[in-house]
Structure formats: C-alpha cells, structure tokens
PDB file of C-alpha atoms in Angstrom:
ATOM      1  CA  UNK K1307     100.894  85.888 123.862  1.00 65.00           C
ATOM      2  CA  UNK K1308     103.685  89.268 122.452  1.00 84.00           C
ATOM      3  CA  UNK K1309     103.485  92.462 124.259  1.00 90.00           C
ATOM      4  CA  UNK K1310     105.403  95.945 123.634  1.00 94.00           C
ATOM      5  CA  UNK K1311     106.390  95.621 120.127  1.00 96.00           C
ATOM      6  CA  UNK K1312     106.824  98.852 117.782  1.00 97.00           C
ATOM      7  CA  UNK K1313     106.039  98.536 114.111  1.00 98.00           C
ATOM      8  CA  UNK K1314     107.074 101.857 113.411  1.00 98.00           C
ATOM      9  CA  UNK K1315     107.549 103.954 110.257  1.00 98.00           C
ATOM     10  CA  UNK K1316     107.171 101.386 106.847  1.00 98.00           C
ATOM     11  CA  UNK K1317     105.864 101.803 103.956  1.00 98.00           C
ATOM     12  CA  UNK K1318     104.337  98.812 102.881  1.00 98.00           C
ATOM     13  CA  UNK K1319     102.420  98.597  99.639  1.00 97.00           C
ATOM     14  CA  UNK K1320     101.102  96.350  96.581  1.00 96.00           C
ATOM     15  CA  UNK K1321      99.875  93.803  98.891  1.00 92.00           C
ATOM     16  CA  UNK K1322      97.616  90.660  97.742  1.00 92.00           C
ATOM     17  CA  UNK K1323      97.667  91.736  94.117  1.00 89.00           C
ATOM     18  CA  UNK K1324      94.232  90.339  93.269  1.00 87.00           C
ATOM     19  CA  UNK K1325      95.641  86.316  94.055  1.00 90.00           C
ATOM     20  CA  UNK K1326      95.127  85.851  97.347  1.00 86.00           C
ATOM     21  CA  UNK K1327      93.030  87.081 100.040  1.00 87.00           C
ATOM     22  CA  UNK K1328      92.172  87.605 104.205  1.00 89.00           C
ATOM     23  CA  UNK K1329      95.365  89.995 104.285  1.00 92.00           C
ATOM     24  CA  UNK K1330      95.917  93.111 105.097  1.00 96.00           C
ATOM     25  CA  UNK K1331      99.086  95.568 105.073  1.00 97.00           C
ATOM     26  CA  UNK K1332      99.903  95.413 109.173  1.00 98.00           C
ATOM     27  CA  UNK K1333      98.795  92.593 110.581  1.00 97.00           C
ATOM     28  CA  UNK K1334      97.824  91.733 113.905  1.00 97.00           C
ATOM     29  CA  UNK K1335      96.710  88.271 116.257  1.00 95.00           C
ATOM     30  CA  UNK K1336      96.178  87.557 119.860  1.00 96.00           C
ATOM     31  CA  UNK K1337      96.845  89.396 123.391  1.00 96.00           C
ATOM     32  CA  UNK K1338      99.241  92.094 122.184  1.00 95.00           C
ATOM     33  CA  UNK K1339      99.886  94.588 125.414  1.00 94.00           C
ATOM     34  CA  UNK K1340     101.458  97.752 125.101  1.00 96.00           C
ATOM     35  CA  UNK K1341     102.220  97.058 121.407  1.00 98.00           C
ATOM     36  CA  UNK K1342     101.859 100.533 118.402  1.00 98.00           C
ATOM     37  CA  UNK K1343     101.742 101.349 115.621  1.00 98.00           C
ATOM     38  CA  UNK K1344     103.199 104.081 113.915  1.00 98.00           C
ATOM     39  CA  UNK K1345     104.298 106.039 111.149  1.00 98.00           C
ATOM     40  CA  UNK K1346     103.517 103.373 108.114  1.00 98.00           C
ATOM     41  CA  UNK K1347     101.733 104.598 105.076  1.00 98.00           C
ATOM     42  CA  UNK K1348     100.225 101.533 103.988  1.00 98.00           C
ATOM     43  CA  UNK K1349      98.726 101.677 100.511  1.00 98.00           C
ATOM     44  CA  UNK K1350      96.966  99.786  97.217  1.00 97.00           C
ATOM     45  CA  UNK K1351      96.605  96.263  99.051  1.00 96.00           C
ATOM     46  CA  UNK K1352      94.491  94.667  96.553  1.00 94.00           C
ATOM     47  CA  UNK K1353      92.609  90.666  97.762  1.00 91.00           C
ATOM     48  CA  UNK K1354      91.075  88.100  94.692  1.00 90.00           C
ATOM     49  CA  UNK K1355      87.553  88.794  97.878  1.00 83.00           C
ATOM     50  CA  UNK K1356      86.139  91.699  97.824  1.00 76.00           C
ATOM     51  CA  UNK K1357      85.062  91.762 101.116  1.00 78.00           C
ATOM     52  CA  UNK K1358      89.220  90.617 102.204  1.00 88.00           C
ATOM     53  CA  UNK K1359      92.087  92.951 101.407  1.00 94.00           C
ATOM     54  CA  UNK K1360      92.806  95.802 104.424  1.00 96.00           C
ATOM     55  CA  UNK K1361      95.051  97.987 105.570  1.00 97.00           C
ATOM     56  CA  UNK K1362      95.880  97.286 109.188  1.00 98.00           C
ATOM     57  CA  UNK K1363      93.626  94.331 110.121  1.00 98.00           C
ATOM     58  CA  UNK K1364      93.828  93.034 114.021  1.00 98.00           C
ATOM     59  CA  UNK K1365      92.131  89.928 114.100  1.00 96.00           C
ATOM     60  CA  UNK K1366      90.833  87.405 116.611  1.00 94.00           C
ATOM     61  CA  UNK K1367      91.586  88.550 119.599  1.00 96.00           C
ATOM     62  CA  UNK K1368      94.006  91.149 119.214  1.00 97.00           C
ATOM     63  CA  UNK K1369      94.436  93.592 122.805  1.00 97.00           C
ATOM     64  CA  UNK K1370      96.072  96.668 123.485  1.00 98.00           C
ATOM     65  CA  UNK K1371      97.376  97.694 120.509  1.00 98.00           C
ATOM     66  CA  UNK K1372      97.589 101.069 119.413  1.00 98.00           C
ATOM     67  CA  UNK K1373      98.156 102.457 116.157  1.00 98.00           C
ATOM     68  CA  UNK K1374      98.342 106.355 114.917  1.00 98.00           C
ATOM     69  CA  UNK K1375      99.624 108.682 112.918  1.00 98.00           C
ATOM     70  CA  UNK K1376      99.401 105.961 110.094  1.00 98.00           C
ATOM     71  CA  UNK K1377      98.031 106.826 107.023  1.00 98.00           C
ATOM     72  CA  UNK K1378      96.533 104.205 104.546  1.00 98.00           C
ATOM     73  CA  UNK K1379      94.868 104.347 101.578  1.00 98.00           C
ATOM     74  CA  UNK K1380      93.792 102.821  98.563  1.00 97.00           C
ATOM     75  CA  UNK K1381      92.863  98.854  99.579  1.00 96.00           C
ATOM     76  CA  UNK K1382      89.883  97.143  98.237  1.00 93.00           C
ATOM     77  CA  UNK K1383      88.082  96.282 101.998  1.00 91.00           C
ATOM     78  CA  UNK K1384      88.594  99.049 103.375  1.00 94.00           C
ATOM     79  CA  UNK K1385      91.634 100.887 105.364  1.00 97.00           C
ATOM     80  CA  UNK K1386      91.120  99.569 108.905  1.00 98.00           C
ATOM     81  CA  UNK K1387      88.730  96.396 109.939  1.00 97.00           C
ATOM     82  CA  UNK K1388      88.982  94.580 113.472  1.00 98.00           C
ATOM     83  CA  UNK K1389      87.710  90.617 113.592  1.00 96.00           C
ATOM     84  CA  UNK K1390      87.424  90.629 117.048  1.00 96.00           C
ATOM     85  CA  UNK K1391      89.860  91.822 120.050  1.00 97.00           C
ATOM     86  CA  UNK K1392      89.433  93.934 123.530  1.00 97.00           C
ATOM     87  CA  UNK K1393      91.072  97.556 124.280  1.00 98.00           C
ATOM     88  CA  UNK K1394      92.526  98.889 121.280  1.00 98.00           C
ATOM     89  CA  UNK K1395      93.128 102.516 119.843  1.00 98.00           C
ATOM     90  CA  UNK K1396      93.018 104.424 116.091  1.00 98.00           C
ATOM     91  CA  UNK K1397      94.178 108.065 117.108  1.00 98.00           C
ATOM     92  CA  UNK K1398      95.096 110.773 114.720  1.00 98.00           C
ATOM     93  CA  UNK K1399      95.106 108.374 111.450  1.00 99.00           C
ATOM     94  CA  UNK K1400      93.987 108.801 107.520  1.00 98.00           C
ATOM     95  CA  UNK K1401      92.366 106.301 106.423  1.00 98.00           C
ATOM     96  CA  UNK K1402      91.338 107.268 102.321  1.00 98.00           C
ATOM     97  CA  UNK K1403      90.183 105.999  99.292  1.00 98.00           C
ATOM     98  CA  UNK K1404      89.254 102.143 100.326  1.00 96.00           C
ATOM     99  CA  UNK K1405      87.062 100.370  97.161  1.00 91.00           C
ATOM    100  CA  UNK K1406      84.616  98.510  99.654  1.00 89.00           C
ATOM    101  CA  UNK K1407      83.211 100.899 102.179  1.00 90.00           C
ATOM    102  CA  UNK K1408      86.525 102.210 104.698  1.00 96.00           C
ATOM    103  CA  UNK K1409      86.806 101.126 108.397  1.00 97.00           C
ATOM    104  CA  UNK K1410      84.747  97.517 108.822  1.00 96.00           C
ATOM    105  CA  UNK K1411      84.033  95.502 111.910  1.00 97.00           C
ATOM    106  CA  UNK K1412      83.333  91.360 112.334  1.00 96.00           C
ATOM    107  CA  UNK K1413      81.243  91.030 115.709  1.00 95.00           C
ATOM    108  CA  UNK K1414      79.825  92.284 118.434  1.00 93.00           C
ATOM    109  CA  UNK K1415      81.328  92.391 121.751  1.00 94.00           C
ATOM    110  CA  UNK K1416      79.700  93.016 125.540  1.00 91.00           C
ATOM    111  CA  UNK K1417      83.603  94.509 126.278  1.00 95.00           C
ATOM    112  CA  UNK K1418      85.264  97.948 124.872  1.00 96.00           C
ATOM    113  CA  UNK K1419      86.425  96.958 121.099  1.00 97.00           C
ATOM    114  CA  UNK K1420      88.211  98.955 119.878  1.00 98.00           C
ATOM    115  CA  UNK K1421      88.332 103.240 120.471  1.00 98.00           C
ATOM    116  CA  UNK K1422      88.837 104.955 116.768  1.00 98.00           C
ATOM    117  CA  UNK K1423      89.294 109.520 117.589  1.00 98.00           C
ATOM    118  CA  UNK K1424      90.826 111.632 115.909  1.00 98.00           C
ATOM    119  CA  UNK K1425      90.674 110.229 112.613  1.00 99.00           C
ATOM    120  CA  UNK K1426      90.010 111.214 109.178  1.00 98.00           C
ATOM    121  CA  UNK K1427      88.042 109.134 106.905  1.00 98.00           C
ATOM    122  CA  UNK K1428      87.811 109.624 103.669  1.00 98.00           C
ATOM    123  CA  UNK K1429      86.658 107.832 100.286  1.00 97.00           C
ATOM    124  CA  UNK K1430      85.049 108.497  96.973  1.00 96.00           C
ATOM    125  CA  UNK K1431      82.472 105.990  96.272  1.00 91.00           C
ATOM    126  CA  UNK K1432      78.683 105.041  97.060  1.00 89.00           C
ATOM    127  CA  UNK K1433      79.688 102.627  99.479  1.00 89.00           C
ATOM    128  CA  UNK K1434      79.220 103.442 103.028  1.00 93.00           C
ATOM    129  CA  UNK K1435      82.340 104.347 105.794  1.00 96.00           C
ATOM    130  CA  UNK K1436      81.451 101.799 108.320  1.00 97.00           C
ATOM    131  CA  UNK K1437      79.877  98.242 107.264  1.00 94.00           C
ATOM    132  CA  UNK K1438      79.615  94.449 108.681  1.00 95.00           C
ATOM    133  CA  UNK K1439      78.640  94.258 112.105  1.00 96.00           C
ATOM    134  CA  UNK K1440      77.934  97.310 114.706  1.00 97.00           C
ATOM    135  CA  UNK K1441      75.459  95.838 116.672  1.00 96.00           C
ATOM    136  CA  UNK K1442      76.133  96.527 120.230  1.00 95.00           C
ATOM    137  CA  UNK K1443      78.115  99.553 121.849  1.00 95.00           C
ATOM    138  CA  UNK K1444      81.396  97.929 122.526  1.00 96.00           C
ATOM    139  CA  UNK K1445      82.891 100.589 120.273  1.00 98.00           C
ATOM    140  CA  UNK K1446      83.523 104.162 120.836  1.00 98.00           C
ATOM    141  CA  UNK K1447      83.612 106.907 117.497  1.00 98.00           C
ATOM    142  CA  UNK K1448      84.643 110.643 117.844  1.00 98.00           C
ATOM    143  CA  UNK K1449      86.653 113.855 117.340  1.00 98.00           C
ATOM    144  CA  UNK K1450      86.617 112.288 113.799  1.00 98.00           C
ATOM    145  CA  UNK K1451      86.258 113.235 110.315  1.00 98.00           C
ATOM    146  CA  UNK K1452      83.956 112.263 106.669  1.00 98.00           C
ATOM    147  CA  UNK K1453      83.817 113.758 103.916  1.00 98.00           C
ATOM    148  CA  UNK K1454      82.707 111.352 100.580  1.00 97.00           C
ATOM    149  CA  UNK K1455      83.960 112.519  97.881  1.00 97.00           C
ATOM    150  CA  UNK K1456      81.272 111.466  95.174  1.00 95.00           C
ATOM    151  CA  UNK K1457      79.498 113.247  96.612  1.00 94.00           C
ATOM    152  CA  UNK K1458      76.498 109.957  97.059  1.00 92.00           C
ATOM    153  CA  UNK K1459      74.444 109.753 100.447  1.00 89.00           C
ATOM    154  CA  UNK K1460      76.191 108.930 103.505  1.00 93.00           C
ATOM    155  CA  UNK K1461      74.605 106.256 105.620  1.00 96.00           C
ATOM    156  CA  UNK K1462      75.834 104.778 109.340  1.00 97.00           C
ATOM    157  CA  UNK K1463      74.409 101.912 110.645  1.00 97.00           C
ATOM    158  CA  UNK K1464      71.984 101.627 113.073  1.00 96.00           C
ATOM    159  CA  UNK K1465      73.566  99.421 116.229  1.00 96.00           C
ATOM    160  CA  UNK K1466      70.439  98.866 117.822  1.00 95.00           C
ATOM    161  CA  UNK K1467      69.736  96.242 115.085  1.00 94.00           C
ATOM    162  CA  UNK K1468      71.092  93.144 115.090  1.00 93.00           C
ATOM    163  CA  UNK K1469      72.674  91.861 111.824  1.00 95.00           C
ATOM    164  CA  UNK K1470      71.703  90.232 108.650  1.00 93.00           C
ATOM    165  CA  UNK K1471      74.454  87.501 107.590  1.00 89.00           C
ATOM    166  CA  UNK K1472      76.929  89.793 109.811  1.00 90.00           C
ATOM    167  CA  UNK K1473      75.549  92.729 107.909  1.00 93.00           C
ATOM    168  CA  UNK K1474      74.239  95.355 109.707  1.00 95.00           C
ATOM    169  CA  UNK K1475      71.357  97.824 108.365  1.00 92.00           C
ATOM    170  CA  UNK K1476      72.666 101.112 106.828  1.00 92.00           C
ATOM    171  CA  UNK K1477      69.677 103.359 107.710  1.00 92.00           C
ATOM    172  CA  UNK K1478      70.959 106.332 110.210  1.00 97.00           C
ATOM    173  CA  UNK K1479      71.922 109.332 109.327  1.00 97.00           C
ATOM    174  CA  UNK K1480      74.839 111.167 111.186  1.00 98.00           C
ATOM    175  CA  UNK K1481      72.972 113.088 112.912  1.00 98.00           C
ATOM    176  CA  UNK K1482      71.206 109.880 113.475  1.00 98.00           C
ATOM    177  CA  UNK K1483      74.516 108.144 114.141  1.00 98.00           C
ATOM    178  CA  UNK K1484      75.217 110.790 116.521  1.00 98.00           C
ATOM    179  CA  UNK K1485      72.226 110.796 118.806  1.00 97.00           C
ATOM    180  CA  UNK K1486      73.337 107.029 119.256  1.00 96.00           C
ATOM    181  CA  UNK K1487      76.495 108.211 120.986  1.00 97.00           C
ATOM    182  CA  UNK K1488      78.693 107.637 117.638  1.00 98.00           C
ATOM    183  CA  UNK K1489      80.578 110.765 116.379  1.00 98.00           C
ATOM    184  CA  UNK K1490      79.122 113.118 118.848  1.00 98.00           C
ATOM    185  CA  UNK K1491      82.105 115.660 117.843  1.00 98.00           C
ATOM    186  CA  UNK K1492      83.376 114.542 115.199  1.00 98.00           C
ATOM    187  CA  UNK K1493      82.622 116.256 111.554  1.00 98.00           C
ATOM    188  CA  UNK K1494      81.159 116.010 107.712  1.00 98.00           C
ATOM    189  CA  UNK K1495      83.541 118.149 106.296  1.00 98.00           C
ATOM    190  CA  UNK K1496      86.242 118.162 103.708  1.00 98.00           C
ATOM    191  CA  UNK K1497      89.806 117.848 104.838  1.00 98.00           C
ATOM    192  CA  UNK K1498      91.368 119.518 102.566  1.00 98.00           C
ATOM    193  CA  UNK K1499      93.781 117.406 101.316  1.00 98.00           C
ATOM    194  CA  UNK K1500      96.051 119.128  98.750  1.00 98.00           C
ATOM    195  CA  UNK K1501      94.728 116.149  96.046  1.00 98.00           C
ATOM    196  CA  UNK K1502      94.193 112.624  97.517  1.00 98.00           C
ATOM    197  CA  UNK K1503      93.948 111.226  94.480  1.00 95.00           C
ATOM    198  CA  UNK K1504      97.531 112.230  92.814  1.00 97.00           C
ATOM    199  CA  UNK K1505      98.331 110.206  96.998  1.00 97.00           C
ATOM    200  CA  UNK K1506      99.223 113.794  97.955  1.00 98.00           C
ATOM    201  CA  UNK K1507      97.740 113.471 101.614  1.00 98.00           C
ATOM    202  CA  UNK K1508      98.733 117.241 102.755  1.00 98.00           C
ATOM    203  CA  UNK K1509      96.785 119.549 103.750  1.00 98.00           C
ATOM    204  CA  UNK K1510      95.648 122.972 102.129  1.00 97.00           C
ATOM    205  CA  UNK K1511      95.486 125.817 104.836  1.00 96.00           C
ATOM    206  CA  UNK K1512      93.045 126.415 106.914  1.00 95.00           C
ATOM    207  CA  UNK K1513      92.367 122.868 106.512  1.00 97.00           C
ATOM    208  CA  UNK K1514      89.437 121.727 109.115  1.00 98.00           C
ATOM    209  CA  UNK K1515      91.663 119.375 110.607  1.00 98.00           C
ATOM    210  CA  UNK K1516      92.178 121.623 114.299  1.00 97.00           C
ATOM    211  CA  UNK K1517      88.292 120.988 114.962  1.00 98.00           C
ATOM    212  CA  UNK K1518      89.332 117.295 115.339  1.00 98.00           C
ATOM    213  CA  UNK K1519      92.004 117.737 117.249  1.00 98.00           C
ATOM    214  CA  UNK K1520      93.993 115.537 114.556  1.00 98.00           C
ATOM    215  CA  UNK K1521      97.875 116.138 114.130  1.00 98.00           C
ATOM    216  CA  UNK K1522      99.019 116.645 111.247  1.00 97.00           C
ATOM    217  CA  UNK K1523     102.273 114.326 110.592  1.00 96.00           C
ATOM    218  CA  UNK K1524     104.883 113.447 108.404  1.00 89.00           C
TER     219      UNK K1524
END
C-alpha cells in the first residue's frame, strides 16, 4: 500500500517501441490513496501486441488515484486503461489519437471503478471510443467531448449485455448510451485543436470546451 504520491509534469514518450507489451507511460498498482497524476505529457506508446500499450494504466486494484490535466496521445491501445480498481478519478485530460480505441476497462465491478469527467477524447480511426468490458454500472462518464475526425460512425457499448470474451457489444448510439445514464451532459463535437495531427493541442478561438467545464492547461 502506498499513498500521497505525486507524479507531476513529466514528459514520457517512446515507451515499448513494439518490443514489449502490457505497458504504459504511467502505471499504477494497488491501493494508492490521495495519489495525483497531473501535468504530464505522454505520447508514442507502442506495444508489441495490439491491445497492450496505453498512456495511463490503472492496473490491478488501483484505488484512490486522480489523473487530471494530462495530455496523452499516439498510443497503441488507448490513452487510458483500468484493469480493475476502486474510486479513481479522471478529469480535465486530453486523450487523443490512439490507434485501437481510446478508453479501456477490463473488469466489471459492483463498486465505482472510476469517474471520467470533463475530458476530451479525440481520434481519427474507425475504432470506437470505448472498448473491452463495459458491463454493469461501476463507472460514471459525464461532461466529456468526443470527436472522431475520420467521420466514421461512433458506437458505444451496451452495459446491459454480458461481454463475449471480455469484449462488450458495441451497439448503442450516443443517445442510447446517454439513456443508460452515461455522458448525459457530454457532447459529440470538434474540440477545435489548432493542429492535432502535428501535436498542437492548443485550442482555436471559440472552442466549445467551456460547455463541458474543461479548463485549458499548459
């Protein structure tokens, strides 16, 4: 058990490089009360296996961790992944341009696994924003922005359908996902980055970020 850790203002990049798997730029494990991950820039995370390279990874039993004001982009398997844990918080982060899904969760739990609020999720691929196991109600999403720059149809998981091989059925529209109680105040809209493909995640004038309570960070 460790607590009161602070992982602040780091630049973490070129991790894995398609040689290793089950890895991330920032990794947590176990009960970690009052731990803060803030102000980090994590990018170019490349695993050997398709679904094993993340930006921020809350692994087995991670509990009491807050991740805020982080920029995570160009990962292989998602900007964020939680294996299983309890009462974690992700707020005011940018998760962008992962190759296979953007946010992942492995296990359904009866308690609150994490809350995901005031974040921006941006990608340019046909994969869905949320992938793996989203059965149950042990998580809360709201006040987020989602935008798929590829223009591909956006599907969300059905939390009432039992996953097959630990993968949830992707069959809901955004409005149907909202009717399940998730992302009720969230938006599907372009966050208006200056040039995301060139790693410039500053915002253009009149960006819609205030509508979800997102506060720009350096």
